Short mmCIF file of C-alpha atoms in Angstrom, two decimals:
data_model
loop_
_atom_site.label_atom_id
_atom_site.label_comp_id
_atom_site.label_asym_id
_atom_site.label_seq_id
_atom_site.Cartn_x
_atom_site.Cartn_y
_atom_site.Cartn_z
CA MET A 1 -56.69 40.79 163.86
CA ILE A 2 -56.55 43.32 160.78
CA LYS A 3 -53.82 45.96 160.37
CA ASN A 4 -53.60 48.13 157.23
CA SER A 5 -50.85 50.42 156.27
CA LEU A 6 -52.48 53.89 155.09
CA ILE A 7 -49.70 55.45 153.12
CA VAL A 8 -46.29 54.60 152.12
CA LEU A 9 -43.99 55.50 154.92
CA SER A 10 -41.75 57.41 153.29
CA LEU A 11 -44.32 59.94 151.83
CA SER A 12 -44.46 63.07 154.00
CA ALA A 13 -46.79 63.68 157.10
CA ALA A 14 -48.25 66.05 155.11
CA TYR A 15 -49.28 63.77 152.38
CA PHE A 16 -50.51 62.02 155.21
CA VAL A 17 -53.21 64.00 156.05
CA ASN A 18 -54.90 63.78 153.10
CA ALA A 19 -54.38 59.93 152.66
CA GLN A 20 -56.33 59.16 156.17
CA ASP A 21 -59.27 59.62 157.25
CA VAL A 22 -58.88 63.01 159.10
CA SER A 23 -61.16 62.48 161.81
CA THR A 24 -58.65 59.86 163.37
CA LEU A 25 -56.10 62.81 163.23
CA ARG A 26 -58.89 65.36 164.77
CA ASN A 27 -60.25 62.45 167.52
CA THR A 28 -56.68 61.95 168.85
CA VAL A 29 -56.21 65.32 170.04
CA GLU A 30 -60.02 66.75 170.70
CA VAL A 31 -61.44 63.49 172.21
CA TYR A 32 -58.74 61.64 173.66
CA SER A 33 -56.19 64.27 174.53
CA ASN A 34 -58.85 66.69 176.20
CA SER A 35 -58.73 66.19 179.79
CA SER A 36 -60.07 68.75 180.83
CA LEU A 37 -64.37 68.35 181.20
CA ASN A 38 -66.67 71.13 182.29
CA GLY A 39 -67.20 70.75 186.10
CA SER A 40 -69.15 72.69 188.36
CA SER A 41 -70.81 76.01 187.54
CA LYS A 42 -69.02 77.75 189.57
CA TYR A 43 -65.48 75.78 187.78
CA ASN A 44 -66.62 76.66 184.01
CA ALA A 45 -67.78 80.22 185.20
CA MET A 46 -64.55 80.99 185.87
CA ALA A 47 -63.27 78.99 182.88
CA GLY A 48 -61.72 76.02 184.80
CA SER A 49 -59.15 78.76 186.60
CA MET A 50 -58.95 77.46 190.45
CA GLY A 51 -55.59 75.67 190.40
CA ALA A 52 -54.10 77.61 193.05
CA LEU A 53 -57.28 78.39 194.92
CA GLY A 54 -59.00 75.37 195.13
CA GLY A 55 -62.49 74.66 197.48
CA ASP A 56 -64.07 73.09 194.75
CA PHE A 57 -63.97 69.14 193.76
CA SER A 58 -64.44 70.47 190.56
CA THR A 59 -60.38 71.20 191.20
CA LEU A 60 -59.57 67.54 190.58
CA THR A 61 -59.52 67.89 187.11
CA SER A 62 -56.77 70.70 187.15
CA ASN A 63 -54.78 70.82 190.59
CA PRO A 64 -56.04 67.86 193.30
CA ALA A 65 -54.71 69.60 195.99
CA GLY A 66 -57.46 71.98 195.75
CA ILE A 67 -59.34 69.43 197.88
CA GLY A 68 -57.17 70.01 200.66
CA VAL A 69 -58.29 73.80 200.90
CA SER A 70 -62.00 72.95 201.30
CA ILE A 71 -63.10 73.29 205.10
CA ALA A 72 -66.79 72.27 205.05
CA SER A 73 -68.40 69.09 203.21
CA GLU A 74 -70.37 69.51 200.48
CA PHE A 75 -71.97 67.84 198.00
CA SER A 76 -73.63 69.09 194.29
CA GLY A 77 -74.99 68.48 190.87
CA THR A 78 -74.74 70.25 187.80
CA LEU A 79 -77.22 70.33 185.05
CA GLY A 80 -75.76 71.20 181.79
CA ILE A 81 -77.09 72.87 178.20
CA GLU A 82 -75.07 72.75 175.50
CA ALA A 83 -75.27 74.56 172.29
CA ASN A 84 -72.83 73.17 169.36
CA LYS A 85 -72.76 75.07 166.27
CA ASN A 86 -70.53 74.52 163.18
CA THR A 87 -70.57 77.03 160.00
CA THR A 88 -68.84 75.44 157.18
CA THR A 89 -67.75 77.54 154.02
CA TYR A 90 -66.51 77.10 150.87
CA ALA A 91 -66.49 78.23 147.31
CA GLY A 92 -69.07 81.40 148.31
CA LYS A 93 -71.48 79.23 150.15
CA SER A 94 -72.23 78.04 153.87
CA ALA A 95 -73.81 75.30 155.49
CA ASN A 96 -74.72 75.76 159.47
CA TYR A 97 -75.51 72.83 161.60
CA LYS A 98 -76.89 73.44 165.67
CA VAL A 99 -77.51 70.54 167.77
CA ASN A 100 -78.77 71.10 171.62
CA ASN A 101 -77.65 68.83 174.24
CA THR A 102 -79.35 68.59 178.04
CA ASP A 103 -77.49 66.55 180.34
CA LEU A 104 -76.36 65.93 183.99
CA GLY A 105 -72.95 67.69 183.32
CA ASN A 106 -71.08 67.47 186.65
CA VAL A 107 -71.66 65.44 190.28
CA GLY A 108 -69.57 65.45 193.12
CA GLY A 109 -68.82 66.07 196.26
CA VAL A 110 -65.65 66.80 199.35
CA ALA A 111 -65.98 65.09 202.31
CA VAL A 112 -64.08 66.84 205.21
CA PHE A 113 -62.43 65.19 207.94
CA PRO A 114 -60.69 67.46 210.49
CA VAL A 115 -57.54 66.09 212.53
CA SER A 116 -57.44 66.42 215.85
CA GLY A 117 -54.76 66.26 218.14
CA SER A 118 -51.50 68.66 218.33
CA THR A 119 -50.36 67.94 214.66
CA PRO A 120 -50.10 70.98 212.54
CA TRP A 121 -52.27 68.62 209.60
CA LYS A 122 -55.33 70.38 209.70
CA PHE A 123 -57.70 68.19 207.27
CA VAL A 124 -57.62 65.28 205.39
CA ASN A 125 -60.43 65.54 202.80
CA VAL A 126 -61.43 62.70 200.03
CA GLY A 127 -63.21 64.34 196.86
CA VAL A 128 -64.97 62.50 194.27
CA SER A 129 -66.34 64.38 191.19
CA TYR A 130 -68.00 63.12 187.88
CA SER A 131 -67.90 64.99 184.45
CA ASN A 132 -69.99 63.84 181.28
CA GLN A 133 -70.12 65.57 177.88
CA SER A 134 -71.13 65.13 174.40
CA ILE A 135 -68.99 65.01 171.53
CA GLU A 136 -71.24 65.19 169.13
CA ASN A 137 -70.28 67.22 166.02
CA TYR A 138 -71.35 67.56 162.26
CA SER A 139 -69.71 69.43 159.96
CA GLU A 140 -71.28 69.85 156.28
CA THR A 141 -69.11 71.46 152.97
CA PRO A 142 -71.43 72.73 150.54
CA GLY A 143 -71.17 71.25 146.83
CA ASN A 144 -68.96 72.85 144.09
CA SER A 145 -70.17 71.60 140.56
CA ASN A 146 -66.64 73.08 139.31
CA LEU A 147 -64.87 70.42 140.65
CA ILE A 148 -65.66 67.23 138.53
CA TYR A 149 -64.08 63.47 139.65
CA GLU A 150 -63.67 60.82 137.62
CA ILE A 151 -65.48 57.76 138.88
CA ARG A 152 -63.67 54.41 138.27
CA ASP A 153 -64.68 50.73 138.71
CA ALA A 154 -62.86 48.22 141.27
CA ASP A 155 -60.69 47.43 137.95
CA ASN A 156 -59.27 51.01 136.96
CA VAL A 157 -61.66 51.90 134.51
CA LEU A 158 -63.57 54.61 134.03
CA VAL A 159 -66.99 54.45 134.08
CA ASP A 160 -68.42 58.16 135.00
CA GLU A 161 -67.29 61.83 135.41
CA LEU A 162 -69.30 63.39 138.55
CA ALA A 163 -69.72 67.26 139.85
CA PHE A 164 -69.01 66.98 143.83
CA ALA A 165 -72.09 67.49 145.34
CA GLY A 166 -70.89 68.25 149.17
CA HIS A 167 -68.59 66.10 152.10
CA ALA A 168 -69.83 66.06 156.14
CA TYR A 169 -67.52 64.54 158.72
CA ASN A 170 -70.18 63.50 161.22
CA ARG A 171 -69.49 62.29 164.87
CA TYR A 172 -71.65 60.70 167.94
CA GLY A 173 -71.00 60.27 171.14
CA ASN A 174 -69.92 61.03 174.77
CA LEU A 175 -66.77 61.65 176.60
CA SER A 176 -66.85 61.25 180.31
CA LYS A 177 -64.13 61.39 183.25
CA THR A 178 -64.33 60.19 186.76
CA SER A 179 -61.92 61.31 189.28
CA ILE A 180 -61.07 60.28 192.77
CA GLY A 181 -58.56 62.42 194.85
CA VAL A 182 -57.38 62.91 198.67
CA GLY A 183 -56.33 66.41 199.69
CA GLY A 184 -54.38 67.39 202.89
CA ASN A 185 -54.22 70.94 204.71
CA TYR A 186 -50.82 71.34 206.51
CA ASP A 187 -51.08 74.23 208.70
CA ASN A 188 -53.13 76.27 206.79
CA ARG A 189 -50.03 76.83 204.64
CA ILE A 190 -49.07 73.79 202.49
CA TYR A 191 -51.92 72.10 200.67
CA VAL A 192 -51.39 68.41 198.95
CA GLY A 193 -52.87 66.28 197.06
CA ALA A 194 -53.35 63.20 194.41
CA GLY A 195 -55.69 61.69 192.55
CA LEU A 196 -56.98 58.83 190.18
CA ASN A 197 -58.84 59.57 187.12
CA PHE A 198 -60.96 56.84 184.78
CA HIS A 199 -61.83 58.01 181.35
CA ASN A 200 -64.44 56.55 179.16
CA SER A 201 -65.59 57.50 175.53
CA VAL A 202 -68.04 56.32 172.82
CA LEU A 203 -67.79 57.43 169.49
CA ASP A 204 -69.41 56.76 166.05
CA GLN A 205 -67.48 58.56 163.03
CA TYR A 206 -68.50 58.90 159.62
CA ASP A 207 -66.77 60.64 156.52
CA SER A 208 -68.84 60.99 153.45
CA ALA A 209 -68.22 62.61 149.85
CA ALA A 210 -71.45 62.86 147.65
CA PHE A 211 -71.55 63.30 143.63
CA THR A 212 -74.06 64.46 141.17
CA GLY A 213 -74.17 63.03 137.61
CA ASN A 214 -75.85 64.83 134.29
CA ASP A 215 -79.12 62.82 135.27
CA ASN A 216 -79.27 64.77 138.40
CA VAL A 217 -78.82 61.66 140.82
CA THR A 218 -76.81 61.77 143.44
CA ASP A 219 -74.63 58.93 145.07
CA VAL A 220 -72.60 59.40 148.53
CA TYR A 221 -69.48 57.69 148.78
CA ASP A 222 -67.71 56.89 152.24
CA LYS A 223 -64.14 57.06 153.17
CA GLN A 224 -61.91 54.14 153.33
CA TYR A 225 -62.25 52.79 156.83
CA THR A 226 -65.15 54.89 157.48
CA PRO A 227 -67.73 54.83 159.31
CA PHE A 228 -66.14 53.31 162.52
CA SER A 229 -66.96 53.07 165.73
CA GLU A 230 -64.94 53.06 169.30
CA SER A 231 -65.37 52.33 172.79
CA ALA A 232 -62.90 53.12 174.76
CA ASN A 233 -61.59 53.61 178.59
CA GLY A 234 -58.68 55.11 179.77
CA PHE A 235 -56.86 55.90 183.09
CA SER A 236 -54.51 58.47 184.79
CA ALA A 237 -53.07 59.68 187.65
CA SER A 238 -52.38 63.34 189.07
CA VAL A 239 -50.46 64.90 192.29
CA GLY A 240 -50.46 68.70 193.13
CA VAL A 241 -49.60 71.25 195.56
CA ILE A 242 -50.53 74.66 196.64
CA GLY A 243 -48.35 76.65 199.16
CA LYS A 244 -49.38 80.26 200.38
CA ILE A 245 -46.62 82.42 200.11
CA ASN A 246 -48.30 85.41 202.43
CA PRO A 247 -51.98 85.27 203.24
CA GLN A 248 -52.73 87.37 200.09
CA PHE A 249 -50.58 85.27 197.20
CA ARG A 250 -51.22 81.74 196.75
CA LEU A 251 -48.95 79.24 194.16
CA GLY A 252 -50.06 75.99 192.86
CA ALA A 253 -48.57 73.64 190.93
CA SER A 254 -49.61 69.66 189.16
CA LEU A 255 -48.50 66.97 187.42
CA GLU A 256 -50.97 64.26 185.26
CA THR A 257 -49.83 61.42 183.86
CA PRO A 258 -50.48 60.73 180.76
CA THR A 259 -53.95 59.18 179.69
CA TRP A 260 -53.43 55.27 178.64
CA TRP A 261 -56.56 54.52 176.61
CA SER A 262 -57.53 50.98 175.35
CA ILE A 263 -59.21 51.34 172.03
CA ALA A 264 -61.96 49.21 170.53
CA ARG A 265 -62.53 49.80 167.10
CA VAL A 266 -64.78 48.52 164.30
CA TYR A 267 -64.44 49.79 161.03
CA SER A 268 -65.63 49.55 157.47
CA GLU A 269 -63.01 48.44 154.76
CA TYR A 270 -63.88 48.16 150.98
CA GLU A 271 -62.29 45.84 148.52
CA ASN A 272 -60.43 43.83 150.48
CA PRO A 273 -61.25 41.12 148.65
CA VAL A 274 -65.15 42.34 149.56
CA ASP A 275 -66.61 44.91 151.19
CA GLY A 276 -66.98 44.02 154.99
CA THR A 277 -66.64 45.28 158.76
CA TYR A 278 -63.38 44.42 160.66
CA THR A 279 -62.28 44.96 164.19
CA GLU A 280 -58.94 45.73 166.17
CA ASP A 281 -57.62 47.04 169.05
CA ARG A 282 -55.43 50.39 169.56
CA ARG A 283 -53.25 51.66 172.53
CA LEU A 284 -52.85 55.39 173.02
CA SER A 285 -50.75 57.38 175.48
CA SER A 286 -52.38 61.04 175.47
CA PRO A 287 -49.77 63.79 176.48
CA MET A 288 -48.46 63.94 180.14
CA LYS A 289 -49.64 67.46 181.39
CA ALA A 290 -48.16 70.10 183.95
CA THR A 291 -49.96 73.23 185.24
CA LEU A 292 -48.96 76.22 187.33
CA SER A 293 -50.91 78.34 189.16
CA ALA A 294 -51.05 81.57 190.66
CA ALA A 295 -53.70 83.38 192.84
CA TYR A 296 -54.20 86.80 194.72
CA VAL A 297 -57.06 87.04 197.63
CA PRO A 298 -56.36 90.37 198.95
CA ASN A 299 -59.43 89.94 201.20
CA LYS A 300 -62.45 87.51 201.45
CA ASN A 301 -64.48 89.41 199.18
CA PHE A 302 -62.21 88.95 195.94
CA ALA A 303 -59.81 86.62 194.30
CA ILE A 304 -58.57 85.89 191.08
CA ASN A 305 -56.43 83.04 190.04
CA VAL A 306 -54.25 82.42 186.73
CA ASP A 307 -53.35 78.60 185.38
CA TYR A 308 -51.21 77.90 182.72
CA SER A 309 -51.05 74.16 181.35
CA LEU A 310 -48.10 72.66 178.93
CA GLY A 311 -48.56 69.35 177.27
CA LEU A 312 -44.72 67.60 178.23
CA THR A 313 -45.54 64.71 175.88
CA LYS A 314 -47.25 64.12 172.46
CA PRO A 315 -50.34 61.59 171.82
CA LYS A 316 -48.54 58.15 170.89
CA TYR A 317 -49.89 54.87 169.76
CA LYS A 318 -48.46 51.48 170.60
CA VAL A 319 -46.88 49.96 167.38
CA TYR A 320 -49.01 47.00 166.07
CA GLY A 321 -48.16 47.93 162.60
CA ASP A 322 -47.91 50.27 160.13
CA ALA A 323 -51.01 52.26 160.46
CA GLU A 324 -49.41 53.07 164.53
CA THR A 325 -46.16 53.75 163.21
CA GLU A 326 -47.49 56.50 160.67
CA LEU A 327 -49.94 57.93 163.33
CA ASN A 328 -46.59 58.28 165.49
CA SER A 329 -44.86 59.85 162.80
CA PHE A 330 -47.31 62.62 161.98
CA PHE A 331 -47.59 63.40 165.21
CA ASP A 332 -43.98 63.58 165.74
CA GLN A 333 -43.50 65.79 162.95
CA ASN A 334 -46.16 68.32 162.98
CA SER A 335 -48.03 68.49 166.50
CA LYS A 336 -47.20 70.95 168.93
CA ASN A 337 -46.93 70.44 172.99
CA LEU A 338 -50.43 71.40 174.00
CA SER A 339 -50.66 74.58 175.93
CA GLU A 340 -53.26 76.25 177.37
CA VAL A 341 -53.73 79.51 179.91
CA LYS A 342 -56.76 80.46 182.01
CA VAL A 343 -57.97 83.54 184.17
CA GLY A 344 -60.86 83.31 186.80
CA ALA A 345 -61.92 85.81 189.15
CA GLU A 346 -64.78 85.53 192.06
CA TYR A 347 -65.95 88.50 193.95
CA ARG A 348 -68.44 88.47 196.84
CA ILE A 349 -71.12 90.81 197.88
CA ALA A 350 -72.74 88.99 201.56
CA ALA A 351 -74.10 85.94 200.27
CA PHE A 352 -74.09 86.95 196.32
CA ARG A 353 -71.04 85.32 193.84
CA LEU A 354 -69.96 87.22 190.78
CA ARG A 355 -67.36 85.61 188.77
CA GLY A 356 -65.80 85.33 184.81
CA GLY A 357 -62.87 83.45 183.04
CA TYR A 358 -61.24 83.31 179.95
CA GLY A 359 -59.23 80.50 178.41
CA PHE A 360 -57.04 80.46 175.25
CA ALA A 361 -55.61 77.25 174.33
CA SER A 362 -53.06 77.53 171.22
CA SER A 363 -53.86 75.37 167.92
CA PRO A 364 -52.63 71.49 168.51
CA PHE A 365 -50.85 71.49 165.12
CA ASP A 366 -47.87 72.75 163.46
CA SER A 367 -48.24 74.84 160.38
CA MET A 368 -48.45 72.29 157.03
CA SER A 369 -48.90 72.82 153.25
CA ILE A 370 -50.79 70.37 151.31
CA SER A 371 -52.10 69.90 147.66
CA THR A 372 -55.59 71.84 147.29
CA LEU A 373 -58.01 72.46 144.85
CA SER A 374 -59.27 75.67 144.30
CA ASP A 375 -62.72 76.86 143.87
CA THR A 376 -61.96 76.36 140.08
CA GLY A 377 -60.17 73.41 140.68
CA THR A 378 -57.01 74.32 139.93
CA SER A 379 -54.19 72.25 142.48
CA ALA A 380 -51.62 74.22 144.07
CA ASN A 381 -49.32 73.84 147.09
CA THR A 382 -51.28 75.71 150.08
CA SER A 383 -50.01 76.29 153.46
CA TYR A 384 -52.24 76.59 156.65
CA ASP A 385 -51.63 77.76 160.01
CA ASN A 386 -55.02 75.82 161.78
CA LEU A 387 -55.68 72.48 159.86
CA ILE A 388 -57.74 70.12 161.43
CA LEU A 389 -57.93 71.91 164.35
CA GLY A 390 -57.36 75.45 165.60
CA LYS A 391 -56.80 77.86 168.73
CA ARG A 392 -59.79 77.77 171.29
CA ASN A 393 -61.07 80.55 172.86
CA THR A 394 -63.23 80.41 176.00
CA VAL A 395 -64.96 83.50 177.75
CA GLY A 396 -67.33 82.47 180.91
CA ALA A 397 -69.43 83.99 183.58
CA GLY A 398 -71.28 83.10 185.89
CA ILE A 399 -73.20 84.01 189.63
CA GLY A 400 -74.28 82.50 192.71
CA TYR A 401 -76.10 83.05 196.43
CA ASP A 402 -74.78 80.56 199.44
CA PHE A 403 -77.95 80.11 201.75
CA LYS A 404 -75.35 78.47 203.95
CA SER A 405 -76.40 75.10 204.35
CA PHE A 406 -77.16 75.16 200.41
CA PHE A 407 -76.38 77.21 197.58
CA ILE A 408 -77.13 77.50 193.69
CA ASP A 409 -75.07 78.68 191.13
CA ALA A 410 -75.09 79.67 187.40
CA ALA A 411 -72.98 80.08 184.56
CA TYR A 412 -72.32 80.98 180.87
CA GLN A 413 -69.45 79.61 178.36
CA ASN A 414 -68.77 80.69 175.05
CA VAL A 415 -66.40 78.58 173.67
CA ASN A 416 -65.43 79.01 169.71
CA SER A 417 -62.32 77.94 167.19
CA GLU A 418 -62.05 78.01 163.64
CA TYR A 419 -60.30 75.90 161.82
CA SER A 420 -58.92 74.73 157.79
CA SER A 421 -60.79 71.15 157.11
CA PRO A 422 -59.38 69.22 154.10
CA PHE A 423 -61.14 66.07 152.67
CA LEU A 424 -61.19 64.10 149.31
CA ARG A 425 -58.25 63.29 148.83
CA GLY A 426 -57.27 59.68 148.52
CA SER A 427 -55.44 56.95 146.29
CA ALA A 428 -56.91 53.74 145.04
CA ALA A 429 -53.48 52.40 144.96
CA ASN A 430 -53.32 52.89 148.39
CA ASN A 431 -56.50 52.41 149.13
CA THR A 432 -57.37 55.42 150.65
CA GLY A 433 -60.46 56.70 148.50
CA TYR A 434 -63.98 57.02 148.45
CA PHE A 435 -66.01 54.02 147.89
CA SER A 436 -69.88 53.20 146.83
CA ASN A 437 -70.88 49.70 145.08
CA ASN A 438 -67.58 48.95 143.37
CA TYR A 439 -66.88 52.41 142.29
CA ILE A 440 -64.22 54.67 143.63
CA VAL A 441 -63.52 58.48 143.67
CA GLU A 442 -59.53 59.48 144.28
CA SER A 443 -58.02 62.55 144.04
CA ASP A 444 -54.49 63.96 144.46
CA ALA A 445 -55.34 66.99 146.11
CA SER A 446 -57.62 67.96 148.89
CA VAL A 447 -60.57 70.22 149.09
CA VAL A 448 -60.28 72.16 152.25
CA SER A 449 -63.50 74.27 153.75
CA ASN A 450 -63.29 77.17 156.89
CA VAL A 451 -65.32 75.57 160.01
CA LYS A 452 -66.36 78.20 162.51
CA ASN A 453 -67.19 76.20 165.60
CA THR A 454 -69.51 77.96 168.75
CA LYS A 455 -70.60 76.50 171.81
CA ASP A 456 -72.75 78.46 173.98
CA ASN A 457 -73.25 76.18 177.02
CA PHE A 458 -75.12 77.12 180.17
CA PHE A 459 -75.42 75.44 183.57
CA ILE A 460 -76.84 75.15 187.02
CA THR A 461 -75.84 73.59 190.21
CA LEU A 462 -77.63 72.95 193.32
CA GLY A 463 -75.17 72.40 196.25
CA TRP A 464 -75.94 71.29 199.78
CA LYS A 465 -73.01 72.44 202.48
CA PHE A 466 -72.77 69.75 205.67
#
C-alpha cells in the first residue's frame, strides 16, 4: 500500500485546498456525506419533508418511525429522469455541459401487520427502500491566453511557455442506498422505528488542464493522483420517533449514525519514480445526523411538515499516513456542520393529490482565503464564501391520483447551487502539479471559475396498495 503526503503539515489548510486535488474534498461531502437520496414521487415533490408525517417507505431515509404510521401495505417503483447542467464562467467566457440520465430511481414498500389482542400496540410494520442516482458531473472552464505557464521537465529545466487553454473536473458514477426498517404504532399516538442502511458508490474522477503553444498544438496535463477510481460500500443505522401532541399537531425526531465507508482506490501517480497506477484503501466516517420535525394536520385534506437536519460531527478519515491526517485537518478547520431545512405540504381533493416542497442546505465549508490569479495574471489573496461547494436550494411540486388499490404520482424537482471552483495550483517540490509526458506545470496561485449547477428532475411512481 502506497501512502503519499500531499503537502507539508505545517502549511495552512487554505493552501491544502490548492495543493491537493479539490475533487477529493468535494466528493467527501457531495458523495460520501450525502445520506439523503431521492425517494418516491410523493417524497420528492415535498422536497423530502415528511419527518413527522410518515406513511411512506421513503421516510426510512429521514425518520424510520414514519414506517409505523402506515395502515395499509403498499409497493411502488419510481422512474427518474434527471437533467444535470453546469454553466462555468471565467474571464468573460462560459462553457455549458448538460447530461440526462433515466433510471429506476426508487423501489420499495411497506408490509403492515396489525397486532391483535388488548395490547395498545396497533401495528408492527416492515419497510424496504432502494434509491439510486447518477453522480455524473462535468465542469469545464474556458481558457485564457493571458495566463502563460512555464513547462518544465523532470529535472526542473524550463522547456517551454504555454497559454492556458482550459480545465475540466469530470466525474462518472452512481450512488445507491438500501434501507430496511421496522416501525411500530403505539395507541395511534406514538410511532417508533429503527432502520439499517447499506450504501454503495462507484466513481471515476478526472482533473485535467490544457495548454497551447505558439504552434497551436494543445496538450492535456493531469493533476497528480488523477485520474482515480473509487469503489465504496458503507453502513449506517437510524432510529426515530413521532408523537401526536394532539390530533392536529405532531413532532418527530430521528438520529442517523455516521456512515462507515470502506473505499478501494486506484489512482495515477507520476514521477514516483516512473508513471504508474497504484492502489490503496481508505476508511471514512461521514457526519452523524439528527433531524427534528413538526407537522400540522388540521383535517384529512391538508398536511404540512417542516424538517430541520443538522450534522453532529464532521467527516473523518482513518489515518494510515500523512494524506489522511491532512484531510482530517482540513475538515476540522474549514468545514461546517451540515444543516438543512425542508418544508413540504400535501392537499387532497377527493382522489387527487397536490404537493409541493422547498429545501435549503447551507454551504458545507467556511469562508476561505486563497491565492488566486486574476484574468490578467495578477496574483492576490481572495476570500470566498462558497469555495468548492455552495448552498443548495430545492423546489419540488407534484400531483397524484389514488385509485384505491392502485395509485400514480408524478413530481418535478429543481435543485440549484453555485460555487467557486479552484484549480491549477500545484508544486513540483510537493509532487502536486500537473503532469504530461515527463513535463510538469506548477503554479503558486489558483485559477478560480464560477460554476452554476442546475438539476431538473422528473419522477413518476406507480404503486399498489393491498
